[in-house]
Amino acid sequence: MERIYADRKFIIIGFFLLIGLFYLARLFYVQIMVDKYILSANNNVLRYVTQYPARGLVFDRNGKLLVYNEAAYDLMVIPRQVKNPDTLTLCHLIGIDKAEFISRLQKARNYSPYRPSIFEAQITRDSYGFLEEKLFLFPGFYVQPRTLRKYTYPVAAHSFGYIGEAGPDVIEKNPYYRSGDYIGISGIEKSYEEILRGKKGMKIRVFDVLNRDKGSFREGKYDTTSVAGTDLYSSLDAELQEYGELLMTNKKGSIVAIEPQTGEILCVVTSPSYDPNLLAGNIRKKNYTKLLQDTVYVPLFNRALMAMYPPGSTFKLVDALVGQQEGVLFPDTRYGCPGGFPLGNGKKVGCHPHPSPTDLIGAIQISCNTYFCRVFKSIIDKKTYLNTRQAYESWRKEVMSFGFGKKLGIDIPGETNGNIPTPAYYDKYHGKNRWRSMTIISLGIGQGEIGITPMQLANQAALISNRGWFYTPHIIRAIGRKDSLNEAYTTKHQVLVDQRYFDVVIEGMANVITSGTGTIAKIDSITMGGKTGTAQNPHGKNHSIFIAFAPVQNTKIAISVVVENAGYGAAWAAPIASLMIEKYLNREVRRKDLEDRMINGNLINGKQPESERGQGNILPD
Amino acid sequence: MREDKGIFYRIDWVVVGLYLVLVFIGWLNIYAAVYNETHNHIVDLTQKYGKQMIFILAAIMLALGILIIDPKFFSQFAWFIYGFFLFMLVIVIFSGREVAGSKGWFAIGGFGIQPAEFAKMATALALAKYLGTLDVNIARFRSLLMASAIILVPALVVLLQHDTGSAIVFLALVIVLYRAGLTGFIPLAFIVLPVLGVLALAITKLILVAILLLVAGGFYFFSNRKLRTIALITAIFLGSVGFVFSVDYSVNKILEPHQRNRIHVLLGQDVDLKGAGYNVNQSLIAIGSGKFFGKGFLQGTQTKYNFVPEQSTDFIFCTIGEEWGFLGSSVLVLLYLGLFIRIILMAERQRSRFSRFYGYGVASILFFHFAINIGMTLGLMPVIGIPLPYVSYGGSSLWAFTVLLFIFIRQDSYRYDLV
């Protein structure tokens, strides 16, 4: 009688098929439609073990090692494998207390009981020696080698920069970096990061559910080996750099020296500075905060690139060159100086007493304000220009061809533009086209809104000695091979002033040293051209500025020195520049008295510099 | 008319073929699941695949033994076999070994025997025997009560062993009752109530009641609107509402904590992937990472490195999913569907009522295992630890499923002689 229910077989078979098809659909979804499961599967078993390459070394121009790597060791822990450790011994070995030990272990366990965490970062080689002997007593702990950046000379910290772990923003933008990777954060470590870092290698290991290493994935088919970073050959002269930092002890300011024929930077001193070793390794965070909070010395501020000053009288050299180029100034142009340049409203740009009138060479030699105000005025008021604005724009273009008012493009990050004011600026300040040569006359003597960095000043000295051209200053002369050239810095930049106008300026600069405002810088055995400058500083004492190059023929070094709040250019900047030149060219300084006085001068803690009292050869400029 | 021919001409080779293919797939994947480089000889008796090889050989011996027993034996001794295994189920509670929380195992030598596996076969036999009796009419309350008792008594004893999974399997035999003429409401309730229960936990009760009201209204609208019908609809509606509101209480008070967790995992309410959700998550990862073609034989990383728990027994489907991909998984699902449909068609060609109902019993039990096991690995069913027939590792289950199937094959081979 159940025959009447025979049709129910279709319902039953239908039900079976329905469930079967439902499962097939689910399989299709899980296996083909979504990708999260295969990603999770790889996460489960594959560990990408990075092979870190050694970072490239840095040498100075004489082949001395400047920056190298030292082995450091991270103590790693796999919490699950930790068995009843002799806590006290381990605490003693790495210098922590028991509470800290327990808290670190708990932190690691919270991250993962199976995966390694860093227990103590960057143990030095010495402590590692003790630890290594005892490590077998502590199952679950092992050390992983890392490298630490080290510096042979405790100098040039800002140029070298430092490295640190790549932050989340970097990791997001650049797929090369993973959490825990090191990256250059400033200095050449940053600008040459891709060359220094080399290429990471990757070993893919397979791990089981208990985090046991089961060997390499597919017999290492997808593994890559690491490639060591490329070495850099810096143009720095380590001894000169060290000497410069010594001279700048207890002074704020900077020294930049360049080899004019190549644009190679011989030294970049910014003061106050710090020992680059302070920012290497696990002490970096602590020290960085300390340096950052020092608002008196501001040691992290790289004055050589980031500070801009009104160049003062050193800018008269630019007037002399541009004036000749514009055809409004000739070597024999003579202006008298009645003790200043009258502004027409009863006021005047003052000048110090000196023989008058002077020609161009004489004006450079004694740094006559009146003379160069007239030169500047004759450029801006030149008849061939329709108006002040057009003349000013032409002047500005020529001035900027000296590398002013814009970043030079050197290979140390952080340069500032400096400032050569735009016509728009004066429009805003005085009203549209309501400004004349007399309104902006202070530009003629390097005062006012104009701002130039010490690096740009040094470059000015270099291009004058080259008679009109320069290579972009750079601190890395060769990459990989010592005798190669840094390809990025082989373009010659031509200044918009003809070569023939330079001779008279160079002669004037030589006279500055032999019988002008900079006689204090004179070195008997070395010919030199120089120019003093004093930058007015509304916040305090004037800044002492000096630029120079030597020897006058076949020049080897061009230099700028800025000493903040130190008075006339001849007071501090000129003697320091002179000592640097002597050190570089003669490798030895004979003028010990001058040297001592410069090293021991303390201009930060408010002492009156002795040099301005009773020193007959400090002339105003 | 065909008595002159030997048994090997009379058995259904399609079903035997499907059986052999499944057993082979099972062995291959057990080998893959426990494979490691140090033990790679295929007859290594210290390894699960070596043991499974022995189990398979024993299963084939059992199958051959059943094929030479007089087919009438099973219907005549159905009650005896049922009684014997019921007795065993009780004995094992007192003298058995505890494995994974359930006391359902006899230790014989190095192997364990689980009577519950065989009790399913015995119950299918007894139920077929009872329904095959001429004066039984399942539409009558007394017959239904008797049939229910046959199913529920062993199920309850198994429940006493704390083996909830195996106990639930007995309920699959409601399909046999349905084929015998039971009203469709009861099997429907078996499907609707769990779905309703899940919905009660997953969505707001009031919304669910509103939906139920709509459904009831729909039925009323399309019904003949006789008083009897209206009363029935009202009763079912009120019963459903009562059920919905009792689900929370049942889940929180009656289920054990681990069972409760499994329900929450299924509903996606438990995201603790290191706790209760671990198994299902790892299972999905293994299957999902197989993509279309799979990673290849012995190339599965999730199973090889033990990320999937119970991978040779309850979660063997993960190995297949990972190493053979969608292609292999679908083939396996289709093989099972083929087996079930073949058994049903064979059941329908029986002249003997006993054989027919037994065939339906075989199909129901196998299907239920298949649906629960694969549904579990795919995250569609709660984690209930029952094996995938013929494929999962284990002697007891393989032998029990072999005996279950081959008794039916034996009946089928003499279908013209049995009435």
XYZ file of C-alpha atoms in Angstrom, chain B residues 95-318:
224
model
C 32.916 -0.434 30.519
C 33.886 1.724 27.580
C 36.825 3.974 27.000
C 36.435 7.685 26.830
C 37.546 9.308 23.608
C 37.218 13.046 23.086
C 34.635 13.439 25.826
C 32.285 10.646 24.787
C 32.251 7.229 26.407
C 31.408 5.212 23.390
C 34.416 3.069 22.645
C 35.389 -0.524 23.314
C 39.110 -1.054 23.386
C 39.982 -4.186 21.433
C 43.706 -4.638 21.111
C 45.139 -1.422 19.782
C 41.914 -0.457 18.054
C 38.769 1.086 19.328
C 35.310 -0.035 18.310
C 32.397 2.344 18.557
C 29.082 0.462 18.854
C 27.111 3.608 18.031
C 28.326 3.406 14.432
C 26.873 -0.085 14.079
C 23.734 0.818 16.018
C 22.649 3.053 13.109
C 22.731 0.038 10.792
C 20.870 -2.095 13.375
C 18.203 0.588 13.804
C 17.760 0.883 10.031
C 17.277 -2.891 9.913
C 14.767 -2.903 12.782
C 12.828 0.026 11.355
C 12.669 -1.639 7.931
C 11.568 -4.851 9.578
C 8.806 -3.091 11.488
C 7.579 -1.019 8.548
C 7.762 -4.109 6.342
C 5.267 -5.889 8.511
C 1.953 -6.046 6.655
C -0.339 -4.698 9.328
C 1.761 -1.624 10.084
C 0.349 1.664 8.875
C 2.488 4.616 9.776
C -0.483 6.911 9.400
C -1.846 5.316 12.518
C -0.701 6.783 15.769
C 0.207 3.445 17.332
C 2.503 2.499 14.451
C 4.099 5.938 14.487
C 4.722 5.610 18.203
C 6.344 2.224 17.740
C 8.482 3.399 14.804
C 9.549 6.469 16.781
C 10.509 4.311 19.707
C 12.687 2.114 17.466
C 14.558 5.239 16.359
C 14.671 7.180 19.605
C 15.646 4.468 22.110
C 19.158 3.893 20.685
C 19.476 7.642 20.030
C 18.818 8.400 23.689
C 21.292 5.750 24.838
C 23.931 7.281 22.562
C 23.089 10.665 24.024
C 23.888 9.216 27.447
C 27.382 8.532 26.116
C 27.703 12.280 25.528
C 27.938 11.667 21.793
C 25.411 14.229 20.607
C 26.576 14.051 16.997
C 25.898 10.334 16.582
C 22.591 10.657 18.434
C 21.318 13.268 16.010
C 22.097 10.991 13.065
C 19.259 8.647 14.118
C 16.789 11.424 13.377
C 17.711 11.073 9.681
C 15.529 7.949 9.635
C 12.466 10.214 9.557
C 13.034 10.159 5.789
C 12.193 6.442 5.847
C 9.003 7.169 7.765
C 8.093 9.843 5.253
C 8.538 7.403 2.389
C 6.386 4.927 4.337
C 3.536 7.420 4.417
C 4.146 9.694 7.354
C 2.576 13.107 6.945
C 4.988 15.587 5.395
C 4.537 17.996 8.288
C 6.912 16.123 10.534
C 9.971 15.932 8.253
C 9.166 19.530 7.266
C 9.261 20.493 10.928
C 12.694 18.813 11.132
C 13.918 21.283 8.545
C 11.865 24.329 9.506
C 12.453 24.244 13.259
C 16.281 24.399 13.115
C 16.040 27.205 10.564
C 13.552 29.008 12.804
C 15.845 28.417 15.766
C 18.802 29.916 13.971
C 16.720 32.888 12.879
C 15.503 33.362 16.440
C 19.106 33.718 17.565
C 20.191 35.788 14.607
C 17.483 38.414 14.216
C 15.170 40.378 16.473
C 12.316 38.272 17.832
C 9.612 40.796 16.985
C 10.673 40.944 13.349
C 10.647 37.158 13.243
C 7.143 37.033 14.761
C 6.000 39.580 12.182
C 7.390 37.373 9.419
C 5.641 34.333 10.897
C 2.390 36.318 11.039
C 2.781 37.207 7.370
C 3.414 33.570 6.433
C 0.389 32.435 8.475
C -1.686 35.148 6.814
C -0.519 33.927 3.425
C -1.537 30.369 4.225
C -4.924 31.586 5.443
C -5.456 33.622 2.283
C -4.791 30.674 -0.010
C -6.511 28.046 2.187
C -10.053 26.731 1.863
C -10.885 28.718 5.027
C -12.588 25.812 6.761
C -12.606 25.950 10.521
C -10.308 22.960 10.773
C -7.695 24.562 8.510
C -7.874 27.873 10.349
C -7.398 26.100 13.651
C -4.387 24.221 12.249
C -2.761 27.371 10.907
C -3.376 29.159 14.197
C -1.945 26.257 16.179
C 1.191 26.059 14.021
C 1.613 29.807 14.230
C 1.307 29.857 18.008
C 3.601 26.841 18.286
C 6.230 28.582 16.153
C 6.036 31.742 18.215
C 6.379 29.713 21.398
C 9.351 27.898 19.874
C 11.002 31.151 18.875
C 10.750 32.495 22.410
C 11.987 29.282 23.988
C 15.114 29.069 21.812
C 17.153 31.436 23.971
C 16.240 29.490 27.041
C 17.139 26.185 25.360
C 20.439 27.450 24.076
C 21.453 29.019 27.360
C 20.129 26.444 29.802
C 20.040 23.096 28.045
C 23.045 23.086 25.697
C 26.506 22.622 27.106
C 28.904 25.587 26.821
C 30.907 24.119 23.928
C 27.724 23.380 22.010
C 26.488 26.898 22.662
C 29.771 28.268 21.339
C 29.404 26.273 18.155
C 25.984 27.793 17.573
C 27.408 31.273 18.059
C 30.281 30.502 15.672
C 27.828 29.361 13.046
C 25.871 32.577 13.413
C 29.055 34.602 13.089
C 28.485 35.965 16.568
C 31.734 34.551 17.868
C 34.725 36.138 16.206
C 37.255 34.660 18.605
C 39.344 32.887 15.992
C 41.666 31.474 18.593
C 38.785 29.984 20.584
C 35.596 28.328 19.439
C 35.813 29.790 15.948
C 39.266 28.386 15.280
C 38.256 25.070 13.700
C 35.794 26.479 11.245
C 38.020 29.400 10.315
C 41.025 27.171 9.649
C 38.809 24.753 7.772
C 37.570 27.525 5.489
C 41.123 28.804 5.020
C 42.283 25.356 3.943
C 39.382 24.790 1.554
C 39.339 28.362 0.246
C 43.071 28.389 -0.437
C 42.637 25.446 -2.828
C 41.128 27.765 -5.489
C 40.055 26.028 -8.693
C 42.656 23.354 -9.293
C 43.932 22.891 -5.752
C 47.514 22.938 -4.583
C 48.193 19.417 -5.744
C 48.590 16.089 -3.998
C 50.736 16.418 -0.839
C 51.164 20.159 -1.506
C 48.536 21.363 0.961
C 50.247 23.525 3.541
C 47.309 23.986 5.908
C 46.705 20.297 6.369
C 50.333 19.215 6.199
C 51.347 21.611 8.948
C 48.393 20.790 11.168
C 46.548 24.076 11.030
C 43.307 22.169 10.554
C 42.299 20.122 13.582
C 41.001 16.545 13.189
C 42.089 16.690 9.596
C 42.114 12.971 8.937
C 38.765 12.291 10.599
C 36.006 14.893 10.850
C 37.798 17.549 8.765
C 39.137 15.301 5.982
C 37.161 17.354 3.475
C 39.601 20.227 4.106
